[in-house]
Amino acid sequence: MERQWWQDKVAYQVWPKSFYDTNGDGIGDIPGIIEKLDYLQQLGIGILWLSPVYKSPLADQGYDIADYYAIDPRFGTMEDMDRLLAEADKRGIKVLMDLVVNHCSDEHPWFQKAVADPEGPYGQYFYFRKGKDGKPPCNWRSYFGGSVWSLVPGQTDLYYLHLFHKKQPDLNWENPALRQEIYKMINWWLDKGLAGFRIDAIVNIKKDLSFRDHPVDRPDGLADLHPMFQRPEVQKGLCDFLEELKENTFAPHNAFTVGEVFDTTPDKLAEFIGEKGHFSSMFDFAAHCFGMHEKGWCKAVQPTPTDYRDCCFASQKNAAGIGFLANIIENHDEPRGVSRYLPEGADSDAAKTCLATASLLLRGIPFLYQGQELGMSNTVFPSIQAVDDVSTLGEYQACLEEGMTPDEALAVCARYSRDNARTPVQWTDGPNAGFTTGTPWMPVNPNYTRINVQDQQGREGSVLEYYKKLISLRKDEKYKETLVWGQWEPLFEDQEGLMAYRRRADKDLLVICNLSDSPRSLALPGTIKKVLLTNQEGGPQPGFDRYAAQPWQAVVLEMDA
Ligand code: TEU
Ligand code: CA
């Protein structure tokens, strides 16, 4: 496989609204990101992904775009964006923006023109359909709950399609004029100096145009929309759209693209991220999908560390010889990884750094999410009124419909809510965790007095300092051939709670992470030459071929050739 400029980098996702506020309005902004570039550089970050900062009513926190060519004033100006690109470049950091083109905002001029004249050209930018017997055209449930159809304002029997929120009308990719508008916009940004994009919800752009009903599967009388993605004509159509997109935009710019791809099968991996794939990379969501249930969060099952390992390993096996996955433990749509994958109560710094090691040295490109490097964990929800996120509100409703009490429903939502990832980054132990001098748009996690950058920066043994070591090991000239491009092989798969693997190229390295609270005595495949990294005192010794792994211990070992 040909080597690419992005493969030896570590990426970091900024969710701007909660990153750092510079003007005291309680909302993180682009100048705030610029101020923290040195912090990111010291962490070892080579790629920065910004969640949307485009002009938006923020109904879905920026994933509802009203102008693709403008920065929302709450985040800053286009000059700020240009300055961010220039300042990042000075520090060797490439910038990705979020590409949200399955849908736009109902406040986008395209939609407003379509509403004003449904028969006109902009009506063709969306999916406008007549109702069926006084009801919406089909019974699909949107991702955030409720029907995927809403009445076009001012109409009594004409609906528009929205797979997400009703303020996010789906764009009609069948229309070549719409596709050209999208390509023009992407090229405009790439010409400005973006290195590429994270591509939002992209598998949704191809619809089953028959809009047929699916079997009703919940008390709301609606049906899961997913079966449409399995239809061969939908899969073929998606592939055609993605190829045309790539040829007209990313390929000529040699841009890096990472797709948000759910609902695909292992046999499709080469088509998505192989040498000639639609994207450079795609996120590995195997662990995030684990235990999810068709009824929603109310029936979801929590993964154990062993489940987490098995999911990651299955993905590693699939991707071997095909391409680079983007490995994550969390993002802005997920609860905090340390709260999700570590057993209840086991959120010591050792456990957090153990999980970090297990994830970051897998084959693929690691994507960190803001605050992950501090060990930030889930927040507390005093009531459902304290919830901001639209998807959580839909899931709460589904919990009640399944018969849960309000308290039970709140407990479930607290576990999975996207708001867990969206509390402000904890910079200091001062007021509002140093995120803002004003009132933060969302309350800070009360644990900020304990978990914050100020405390961890420069403190030997902190989660942050460990992340720095881990990232610099992956980038170390001596080991990068092996850790970036080397083979990956699982080890000790029969042992519960142990996530261990071997990376091999010019060096032979073992990564052993004991994600459990009991010690393990391990017979190693060879003799230890050098201990490259450990998250705890006391551990393996050079010259030995056995190692007693302590609870929550992570080690990286170089073995004798
Ligand atoms: O998320 C999409 C998403 O998480 C899923 O709904 C996915 O498309 C689906 O499971 C496919 O089966 C992205 C963003 O990350 C999220 O923040 C936005 O709310 C959403 O798209 C809408 O733009
Ligand atoms: Ca601000």
Coordinates of C-alpha atoms and ligand atoms in Angstrom, one line a residue:
M1 CA 0.0 0.0 0.0
E2 CA 1.3 3.4 -0.9
R3 CA 2.3 5.6 2.1
Q4 CA 0.3 8.7 2.8
W5 CA 1.2 11.9 4.6
W6 CA -1.5 11.5 7.2
Q7 CA -0.7 8.0 8.4
D8 CA 1.9 8.8 11.0
K9 CA -0.2 11.6 12.6
V10 CA -2.3 11.7 15.7
A11 CA -5.6 13.5 15.2
Y12 CA -7.6 15.5 17.7
Q13 CA -11.3 16.5 17.5
V14 CA -12.3 19.9 18.8
W15 CA -16.0 20.5 19.5
P16 CA -15.7 24.3 19.3
K17 CA -18.7 25.3 21.4
S18 CA -17.1 23.7 24.5
F19 CA -13.4 24.1 23.8
Y20 CA -12.3 27.5 25.0
D21 CA -14.1 30.8 25.1
T22 CA -12.1 34.1 24.7
N23 CA -14.8 36.8 24.8
G24 CA -16.8 35.7 27.8
D25 CA -20.1 34.9 26.1
G26 CA -19.9 31.4 27.4
I27 CA -19.4 29.8 24.0
G28 CA -16.1 28.4 22.8
D29 CA -14.8 30.2 19.7
I30 CA -12.1 30.0 17.0
P31 CA -9.8 32.5 18.7
G32 CA -10.0 30.1 21.7
I33 CA -8.8 27.3 19.5
I34 CA -5.9 29.5 18.2
E35 CA -4.9 30.2 21.8
K36 CA -4.7 26.5 22.6
L37 CA -2.7 25.5 19.5
D38 CA 0.5 25.4 21.5
Y39 CA -1.2 23.0 23.9
L40 CA -2.2 20.8 21.1
Q41 CA 1.3 20.9 19.5
Q42 CA 2.9 19.9 22.9
L43 CA 0.5 17.0 23.1
G44 CA 1.9 15.9 19.7
I45 CA -1.2 16.5 17.5
G46 CA -0.7 16.6 13.8
I47 CA -4.3 16.8 12.6
L48 CA -7.0 18.9 14.0
W49 CA -10.7 18.1 13.2
L50 CA -13.1 20.9 13.9
S51 CA -16.7 20.0 14.4
P52 CA -18.9 22.5 12.4
V53 CA -18.3 26.2 12.8
Y54 CA -20.4 27.2 9.8
K55 CA -23.3 29.6 10.1
S56 CA -26.1 27.7 11.8
P57 CA -29.1 28.0 14.1
L58 CA -27.4 25.3 16.2
A59 CA -30.5 23.2 16.4
D60 CA -28.2 20.2 16.2
Q61 CA -25.1 22.1 17.4
G62 CA -23.9 23.2 14.0
Y63 CA -24.7 20.0 12.1
D64 CA -27.5 22.1 10.7
I65 CA -25.8 24.5 8.3
A66 CA -27.5 27.7 7.1
D67 CA -24.5 28.9 5.0
Y68 CA -21.6 26.7 4.0
Y69 CA -19.5 29.7 3.1
A70 CA -19.8 31.6 6.4
I71 CA -18.6 31.2 10.0
D72 CA -21.2 31.5 12.6
P73 CA -20.6 34.8 14.5
R74 CA -20.8 32.9 17.8
F75 CA -17.6 31.0 16.7
G76 CA -15.9 34.0 15.1
T77 CA -15.3 35.3 11.6
M78 CA -13.8 34.1 8.4
E79 CA -10.6 36.1 9.3
D80 CA -10.4 34.0 12.5
M81 CA -10.7 30.9 10.4
D82 CA -7.9 32.0 8.1
R83 CA -5.8 32.9 11.0
L84 CA -6.4 29.5 12.5
L85 CA -5.3 27.8 9.3
A86 CA -2.1 29.9 9.2
E87 CA -1.3 29.5 12.9
A88 CA -1.9 25.7 12.7
D89 CA 0.3 25.5 9.7
K90 CA 3.2 27.2 11.6
R91 CA 3.0 24.4 14.2
G92 CA 2.8 21.6 11.6
I93 CA -0.9 20.9 12.3
K94 CA -3.2 20.2 9.4
V95 CA -6.8 21.2 9.8
L96 CA -10.0 19.2 8.8
M97 CA -13.4 20.7 8.9
D98 CA -16.7 18.8 9.2
L99 CA -18.5 18.1 5.9
V100 CA -22.2 18.0 6.6
V101 CA -23.9 17.4 3.2
N102 CA -26.6 14.8 3.9
H103 CA -28.7 17.7 5.0
C104 CA -28.6 21.4 5.6
S105 CA -30.6 23.7 7.9
D106 CA -34.2 24.6 7.3
E107 CA -32.8 28.2 7.6
H108 CA -30.5 27.7 4.5
P109 CA -31.7 29.9 1.6
W110 CA -32.1 26.8 -0.5
F111 CA -34.8 25.5 1.8
Q112 CA -36.4 28.8 2.1
K113 CA -36.6 29.2 -1.7
A114 CA -37.9 25.7 -2.0
V115 CA -40.7 26.4 0.6
A116 CA -41.6 29.6 -1.3
D117 CA -41.9 27.7 -4.6
P118 CA -42.0 24.0 -4.2
E119 CA -42.4 23.5 -8.0
G120 CA -39.4 25.7 -8.7
P121 CA -35.7 24.6 -9.1
Y122 CA -35.0 24.6 -5.3
G123 CA -37.9 22.2 -4.7
Q124 CA -35.6 19.7 -6.4
Y125 CA -32.8 20.3 -3.8
F126 CA -34.9 18.4 -1.3
Y127 CA -37.2 15.4 -1.0
F128 CA -40.7 16.9 -1.3
R129 CA -43.4 14.2 -1.4
K130 CA -47.2 14.1 -1.2
G131 CA -48.7 12.4 1.8
K132 CA -50.5 9.0 1.7
D133 CA -54.1 8.9 2.9
G134 CA -53.7 12.1 4.9
K135 CA -50.5 10.7 6.5
P136 CA -46.8 11.2 5.8
P137 CA -45.4 9.3 2.7
C138 CA -43.9 6.4 4.8
N139 CA -43.5 5.3 8.4
W140 CA -39.8 5.7 9.0
R141 CA -38.5 6.9 12.3
S142 CA -35.9 9.7 12.2
Y143 CA -32.6 9.1 14.1
F144 CA -33.7 11.6 16.7
G145 CA -37.2 10.2 17.1
G146 CA -40.5 11.0 15.5
S147 CA -41.3 10.7 11.7
V148 CA -38.7 11.5 9.1
W149 CA -41.4 13.6 7.3
S150 CA -42.6 17.0 8.3
L151 CA -45.1 19.2 6.5
V152 CA -43.5 21.8 4.2
P153 CA -44.4 25.1 5.9
G154 CA -47.7 26.5 4.5
Q155 CA -48.7 23.2 2.9
T156 CA -51.3 20.7 4.1
D157 CA -50.3 17.5 2.2
L158 CA -46.7 18.1 1.0
Y159 CA -43.9 16.8 3.2
Y160 CA -40.1 17.1 3.3
L161 CA -37.7 14.3 4.3
H162 CA -35.4 14.7 7.3
L163 CA -33.6 11.6 8.5
F164 CA -32.3 13.6 11.5
H165 CA -34.0 16.6 13.2
K166 CA -36.9 18.4 11.5
K167 CA -34.6 21.5 11.2
Q168 CA -32.2 19.3 9.1
P169 CA -33.9 18.7 5.7
D170 CA -32.2 16.1 3.6
L171 CA -30.5 17.3 0.5
N172 CA -31.5 15.6 -2.8
W173 CA -28.3 14.0 -4.1
E174 CA -30.3 12.6 -7.1
N175 CA -30.2 16.2 -8.5
P176 CA -27.0 16.9 -10.4
A177 CA -27.4 20.7 -9.8
L178 CA -27.3 20.1 -6.1
R179 CA -24.2 17.8 -6.4
Q180 CA -22.4 20.5 -8.4
E181 CA -23.2 23.1 -5.7
I182 CA -21.7 20.7 -3.1
Y183 CA -18.5 20.1 -5.1
K184 CA -18.0 23.8 -5.7
M185 CA -18.2 24.4 -1.9
I186 CA -15.8 21.6 -1.0
N187 CA -13.3 22.8 -3.5
W188 CA -13.6 26.4 -2.2
W189 CA -12.6 25.2 1.2
L190 CA -9.8 22.9 0.0
D191 CA -8.4 25.8 -2.1
K192 CA -8.3 27.8 1.1
G193 CA -5.8 25.4 2.6
L194 CA -7.9 22.8 4.5
A195 CA -6.2 19.4 4.5
G196 CA -9.5 17.6 4.2
F197 CA -12.7 16.7 5.9
R198 CA -14.4 14.5 8.4
I199 CA -17.5 13.5 6.5
D200 CA -20.8 13.5 8.4
A201 CA -23.5 10.8 8.2
I202 CA -22.4 10.2 4.6
V203 CA -24.0 6.8 4.0
N204 CA -27.4 8.4 4.3
I205 CA -27.1 10.4 1.1
K206 CA -28.6 7.6 -1.0
K207 CA -32.2 6.8 -0.3
D208 CA -34.6 4.1 -1.3
L209 CA -36.7 6.3 -3.5
S210 CA -39.8 4.0 -3.3
F211 CA -40.1 5.3 0.3
R212 CA -41.9 2.1 1.2
D213 CA -43.1 1.3 4.7
H214 CA -41.1 -1.0 7.0
P215 CA -42.5 -3.2 9.7
V216 CA -43.6 -1.1 12.8
D217 CA -41.2 -1.9 15.6
R218 CA -42.0 0.4 18.6
P219 CA -44.9 1.8 20.4
D220 CA -44.6 5.1 18.5
G221 CA -46.1 3.3 15.5
L222 CA -43.0 4.0 13.4
A223 CA -40.3 1.8 11.8
D224 CA -36.5 1.7 11.7
L225 CA -35.2 3.2 8.4
H226 CA -32.1 1.1 8.3
P227 CA -33.4 -1.8 6.1
M228 CA -33.3 0.5 3.1
F229 CA -29.5 0.6 3.3
Q230 CA -29.3 -3.1 2.6
R231 CA -31.0 -2.9 -0.7
P232 CA -28.6 -3.5 -3.6
E233 CA -29.8 -0.6 -5.6
V234 CA -29.2 1.7 -2.6
Q235 CA -25.7 0.4 -2.1
K236 CA -24.8 0.7 -5.7
G237 CA -26.2 4.2 -5.8
L238 CA -24.2 5.3 -2.7
C239 CA -21.1 3.9 -4.3
D240 CA -21.7 6.0 -7.5
F241 CA -22.3 9.2 -5.5
L242 CA -19.2 8.7 -3.4
E243 CA -17.0 8.1 -6.4
E244 CA -18.2 11.1 -8.2
L245 CA -17.7 13.2 -5.0
K246 CA -14.2 12.0 -4.6
E247 CA -13.2 12.5 -8.3
N248 CA -14.5 16.1 -8.3
T249 CA -13.0 17.2 -5.0
F250 CA -10.8 15.2 -2.7
A251 CA -8.7 13.3 -5.3
P252 CA -7.4 16.3 -7.2
H253 CA -6.4 18.0 -3.8
N254 CA -4.9 14.9 -2.3
A255 CA -7.1 15.6 0.7
F256 CA -7.4 13.4 3.7
T257 CA -11.0 12.2 4.3
V258 CA -12.4 10.3 7.2
G259 CA -15.9 9.0 6.8
E260 CA -18.5 8.6 9.4
V261 CA -19.6 5.3 8.2
F262 CA -22.1 3.1 10.0
D263 CA -24.2 0.3 8.6
T264 CA -21.6 -1.2 6.4
T265 CA -20.4 -4.8 6.4
P266 CA -16.8 -6.1 6.6
D267 CA -16.8 -7.2 3.0
K268 CA -17.3 -3.5 2.0
L269 CA -14.2 -2.2 3.8
A270 CA -12.0 -2.2 0.7
E271 CA -14.5 -0.3 -1.2
F272 CA -14.5 2.4 1.5
I273 CA -10.9 2.6 2.6
G274 CA -8.9 0.4 0.4
E275 CA -6.1 1.7 -2.0
K276 CA -8.8 3.1 -4.3
G277 CA -11.5 3.6 -1.6
H278 CA -14.1 6.3 -1.4
F279 CA -12.3 7.8 1.7
S280 CA -8.8 7.8 3.2
S281 CA -10.1 6.3 6.4
M282 CA -13.3 5.7 8.3
F283 CA -14.0 5.5 12.0
D284 CA -14.1 2.2 13.8
F285 CA -17.4 2.3 15.6
A286 CA -17.5 -1.5 16.4
A287 CA -17.2 -0.9 20.2
H288 CA -19.7 2.0 20.1
C289 CA -22.3 -0.1 18.3
F290 CA -21.8 -3.0 20.8
G291 CA -24.8 -3.7 22.9
M292 CA -27.0 -1.1 21.1
H293 CA -30.6 -2.3 20.7
E294 CA -33.3 -1.6 18.1
K295 CA -35.5 -0.3 20.9
G296 CA -32.9 2.4 21.7
W297 CA -30.8 3.2 24.8
C298 CA -33.4 1.7 27.1
K299 CA -32.5 -1.8 26.1
A300 CA -28.8 -1.2 25.5
V301 CA -26.2 -3.4 27.2
Q302 CA -22.9 -2.0 28.6
P303 CA -19.7 -3.5 27.1
T304 CA -17.2 -5.1 29.4
P305 CA -13.4 -4.5 28.8
T306 CA -13.4 -7.9 27.1
D307 CA -16.2 -6.9 24.8
Y308 CA -14.3 -3.7 24.0
R309 CA -11.2 -5.7 23.1
D310 CA -13.2 -8.1 21.0
C311 CA -14.8 -5.3 19.0
C312 CA -11.5 -3.6 18.3
F313 CA -9.8 -6.8 17.4
A314 CA -12.5 -7.8 15.0
S315 CA -12.0 -4.5 13.3
Q316 CA -8.3 -4.8 13.2
K317 CA -8.6 -8.3 11.6
N318 CA -10.9 -6.9 9.0
A319 CA -8.7 -4.0 8.1
A320 CA -5.5 -5.9 7.9
G321 CA -4.0 -5.6 4.4
I322 CA -6.9 -3.2 3.4
G323 CA -6.4 0.2 4.9
F324 CA -6.2 2.4 8.0
L325 CA -9.1 2.7 10.3
A326 CA -9.6 5.8 12.4
N327 CA -9.5 4.5 16.0
I328 CA -11.4 6.4 18.7
I329 CA -12.6 5.8 22.3
E330 CA -15.1 8.6 22.1
N331 CA -16.4 11.6 20.2
H332 CA -19.0 14.3 20.4
D333 CA -21.8 11.8 19.9
E334 CA -20.8 9.3 22.5
P335 CA -20.5 9.2 26.3
R336 CA -16.9 9.5 27.7
G337 CA -14.9 6.4 26.9
V338 CA -13.5 6.0 30.4
S339 CA -17.1 5.9 31.7
R340 CA -18.3 3.6 29.1
Y341 CA -15.6 0.9 28.7
L342 CA -14.1 0.8 32.2
P343 CA -16.3 -1.0 34.8
E344 CA -18.2 1.2 37.2
G345 CA -15.9 2.6 39.9
A346 CA -12.7 1.7 38.0
D347 CA -11.8 5.1 36.8
S348 CA -8.4 5.5 38.3
D349 CA -5.7 7.2 36.3
A350 CA -4.1 3.8 35.8
A351 CA -7.3 2.4 34.3
K352 CA -7.6 5.5 32.0
T353 CA -4.1 5.3 30.8
C354 CA -4.4 1.6 30.3
L355 CA -7.4 2.1 28.0
A356 CA -5.5 4.9 26.2
T357 CA -2.6 2.6 25.5
A358 CA -4.8 -0.2 24.3
S359 CA -6.5 2.1 21.8
L360 CA -3.7 4.4 20.5
L361 CA -1.3 1.7 19.4
L362 CA -3.7 -0.3 17.4
R363 CA -3.1 -0.2 13.6
G364 CA -4.8 2.9 12.2
I365 CA -4.9 6.6 12.9
P366 CA -5.8 7.6 16.4
F367 CA -8.4 10.3 16.8
L368 CA -8.6 11.9 20.3
Y369 CA -11.6 13.8 21.4
Q370 CA -11.1 17.0 23.5
G371 CA -10.7 16.2 27.2
Q372 CA -9.9 12.6 26.6
E373 CA -6.3 13.4 27.2
L374 CA -7.3 14.5 30.7
G375 CA -9.4 11.5 31.5
M376 CA -12.6 13.6 31.5
S377 CA -15.6 11.4 32.4
N378 CA -19.4 11.5 32.2
T379 CA -21.2 14.3 33.8
V380 CA -24.3 14.4 36.1
F381 CA -27.8 15.3 35.0
P382 CA -30.0 16.6 37.8
S383 CA -33.1 16.4 35.6
I384 CA -34.2 15.9 32.0
Q385 CA -34.6 19.7 31.8
A386 CA -30.8 19.9 32.2
V387 CA -30.4 18.0 28.9
D388 CA -29.5 20.0 25.7
D389 CA -29.0 17.3 23.1
V390 CA -31.8 16.6 20.7
S391 CA -31.0 12.9 20.4
T392 CA -31.1 12.4 24.2
L393 CA -34.6 14.0 24.4
G394 CA -35.8 11.5 21.7
E395 CA -34.3 8.5 23.6
Y396 CA -35.8 9.7 26.8
Q397 CA -39.2 9.7 25.1
A398 CA -38.6 6.2 23.8
C399 CA -37.7 5.0 27.3
L400 CA -41.0 6.3 28.7
E401 CA -42.9 4.7 25.8
E402 CA -41.2 1.4 26.7
G403 CA -42.7 1.7 30.2
M404 CA -39.8 3.1 32.2
T405 CA -40.4 5.6 35.1
P406 CA -39.0 9.1 34.6
D407 CA -36.2 8.3 37.0
E408 CA -35.2 5.1 35.2
A409 CA -35.3 6.9 31.9
L410 CA -33.1 9.7 33.2
A411 CA -30.6 7.2 34.5
V412 CA -30.4 5.5 31.1
C413 CA -30.0 8.8 29.3
A414 CA -27.3 9.9 31.8
R415 CA -25.3 6.9 30.7
Y416 CA -25.4 7.5 27.0
S417 CA -26.2 11.1 26.5
R418 CA -24.1 13.0 23.9
D419 CA -24.0 15.9 26.5
N420 CA -21.5 13.9 28.4
A421 CA -18.9 14.7 25.8
R422 CA -20.1 18.3 25.4
T423 CA -19.4 19.8 28.8
P424 CA -16.7 22.5 28.6
V425 CA -13.0 21.4 28.6
Q426 CA -11.6 21.6 32.1
W427 CA -8.6 23.9 31.8
T428 CA -8.2 25.0 35.5
D429 CA -9.6 24.4 38.9
G430 CA -10.9 28.0 38.9
P431 CA -14.4 29.3 38.2
N432 CA -16.1 27.4 35.2
A433 CA -12.9 25.3 34.9
G434 CA -11.2 28.3 33.2
F435 CA -13.3 27.7 30.1
T436 CA -15.0 31.1 30.2
T437 CA -15.1 34.3 32.3
G438 CA -18.9 34.4 31.7
T439 CA -21.6 31.8 32.2
P440 CA -20.8 28.6 30.2
W441 CA -23.6 27.7 27.7
M442 CA -23.5 24.2 29.4
P443 CA -22.5 23.7 33.0
V444 CA -19.0 22.3 33.6
N445 CA -18.7 18.8 34.9
P446 CA -18.5 19.2 38.7
N447 CA -15.3 17.0 38.8
Y448 CA -13.3 19.9 37.2
T449 CA -11.7 20.7 40.6
R450 CA -10.1 17.3 40.4
I451 CA -9.6 16.8 36.6
N452 CA -8.1 19.8 34.8
V453 CA -5.1 20.8 32.6
Q454 CA -3.6 23.1 35.2
D455 CA -3.2 20.2 37.6
Q456 CA -2.0 17.7 35.0
Q457 CA 0.3 19.8 32.9
G458 CA 3.9 18.9 33.8
R459 CA 2.8 16.6 36.7
E460 CA 4.6 13.3 36.3
G461 CA 2.2 10.4 36.3
S462 CA -0.9 12.5 35.2
V463 CA -3.1 11.2 32.5
L464 CA -2.1 14.2 30.3
E465 CA 1.6 13.6 30.6
Y466 CA 1.0 9.9 29.9
Y467 CA -0.8 10.7 26.7
K468 CA 2.1 12.9 25.6
K469 CA 4.5 10.0 26.2
L470 CA 2.2 7.6 24.3
I471 CA 1.9 9.9 21.3
S472 CA 5.6 10.6 21.2
L473 CA 6.3 6.9 21.2
R474 CA 4.1 6.4 18.2
K475 CA 5.9 9.2 16.4
D476 CA 9.4 8.2 17.6
E477 CA 11.6 7.7 14.5
K478 CA 12.9 4.4 16.0
Y479 CA 9.5 2.9 16.4
K480 CA 7.2 4.5 14.0
E481 CA 7.9 2.1 11.2
T482 CA 6.5 -0.6 13.5
L483 CA 3.8 1.3 15.3
V484 CA 2.4 3.0 12.3
W485 CA 2.9 0.7 9.4
G486 CA 3.8 -2.6 11.1
Q487 CA 1.7 -5.7 11.2
W488 CA -0.8 -6.2 13.9
E489 CA -1.4 -9.6 15.6
P490 CA -3.6 -10.3 18.7
L491 CA -2.1 -12.0 21.8
F492 CA -3.7 -13.9 24.7
E493 CA -7.2 -13.6 23.3
D494 CA -8.4 -16.3 25.6
Q495 CA -7.7 -14.1 28.7
E496 CA -10.6 -12.1 29.9
G497 CA -10.0 -8.4 30.3
L498 CA -6.6 -8.5 28.7
M499 CA -6.0 -6.4 25.6
A500 CA -2.7 -7.4 24.2
Y501 CA -1.2 -7.4 20.7
R502 CA 2.0 -7.5 18.8
R503 CA 3.2 -4.9 16.3
R504 CA 5.9 -6.1 13.9
A505 CA 8.1 -4.6 11.2
D506 CA 11.8 -3.8 11.7
K507 CA 11.1 -4.1 15.5
D508 CA 9.1 -6.6 17.4
L509 CA 6.9 -4.8 20.0
L510 CA 4.3 -6.1 22.5
V511 CA 1.5 -3.9 23.8
I512 CA 0.0 -5.5 26.9
C513 CA -2.9 -3.8 28.7
N514 CA -4.5 -5.5 31.7
L515 CA -8.0 -4.0 31.7
S516 CA -8.9 -5.8 34.9
D517 CA -8.4 -5.6 38.6
S518 CA -6.6 -9.0 38.9
P519 CA -3.0 -9.7 38.2
R520 CA -2.0 -11.9 35.2
S521 CA 1.0 -14.1 34.8
L522 CA 2.0 -14.2 31.2
A523 CA 4.4 -16.3 29.2
L524 CA 5.7 -14.0 26.5
P525 CA 6.5 -14.9 22.9
G526 CA 10.2 -14.2 23.3
T527 CA 12.6 -12.2 25.6
I528 CA 12.2 -8.6 26.6
K529 CA 14.9 -6.4 25.3
K530 CA 13.6 -3.0 26.6
V531 CA 10.6 -1.6 28.4
L532 CA 9.5 1.3 26.2
L533 CA 6.5 2.5 28.3
T534 CA 4.6 1.6 31.4
N535 CA 1.8 3.4 33.2
Q536 CA 2.8 2.0 36.7
E537 CA 5.8 1.5 38.8
G538 CA 7.0 -2.1 39.0
G539 CA 6.7 -4.3 36.0
P540 CA 8.5 -6.3 33.3
Q541 CA 12.3 -6.6 33.2
P542 CA 14.7 -6.9 30.3
G543 CA 16.0 -10.4 29.8
F544 CA 12.9 -12.1 31.1
D545 CA 10.3 -14.0 29.0
R546 CA 7.6 -13.9 31.7
Y547 CA 5.7 -10.9 33.0
A548 CA 3.2 -10.5 35.9
A549 CA 0.8 -7.9 34.7
Q550 CA -0.6 -5.8 37.5
P551 CA -4.2 -4.6 37.6
W552 CA -4.7 -1.8 35.1
Q553 CA -1.1 -2.0 34.0
A554 CA -0.2 -1.1 30.4
V555 CA 3.3 -1.8 29.0
V556 CA 4.9 -1.5 25.7
L557 CA 7.9 -3.9 25.3
E558 CA 10.5 -4.2 22.7
M559 CA 11.5 -7.8 22.2
D560 CA 14.8 -9.4 21.2
A561 CA 14.9 -9.8 17.5
Ligands
TEU1 O1 -24.0 11.6 13.4 C1 -24.7 10.6 12.7 C2 -24.9 9.5 13.6 O2 -24.4 9.4 14.7 C3 -25.8 8.4 13.3 O3 -27.1 8.9 13.4 C4 -25.6 7.7 12.0 O4 -25.8 8.5 10.9 C5 -26.6 6.6 12.0 O5 -26.4 5.8 13.1 C6 -26.4 5.7 10.8 O6 -27.0 4.5 11.0 C7 -23.6 12.8 12.8 C8 -23.0 13.7 13.7 O7 -21.8 13.2 14.3 C9 -24.0 14.1 14.8 O8 -23.4 15.0 15.8 C10 -25.1 14.8 14.1 O9 -26.1 15.1 15.0 C11 -25.7 14.0 12.9 O10 -24.7 13.4 12.1 C12 -26.5 14.8 12.1 O11 -25.7 15.7 11.3
CA2 CA -17.0 33.0 22.8

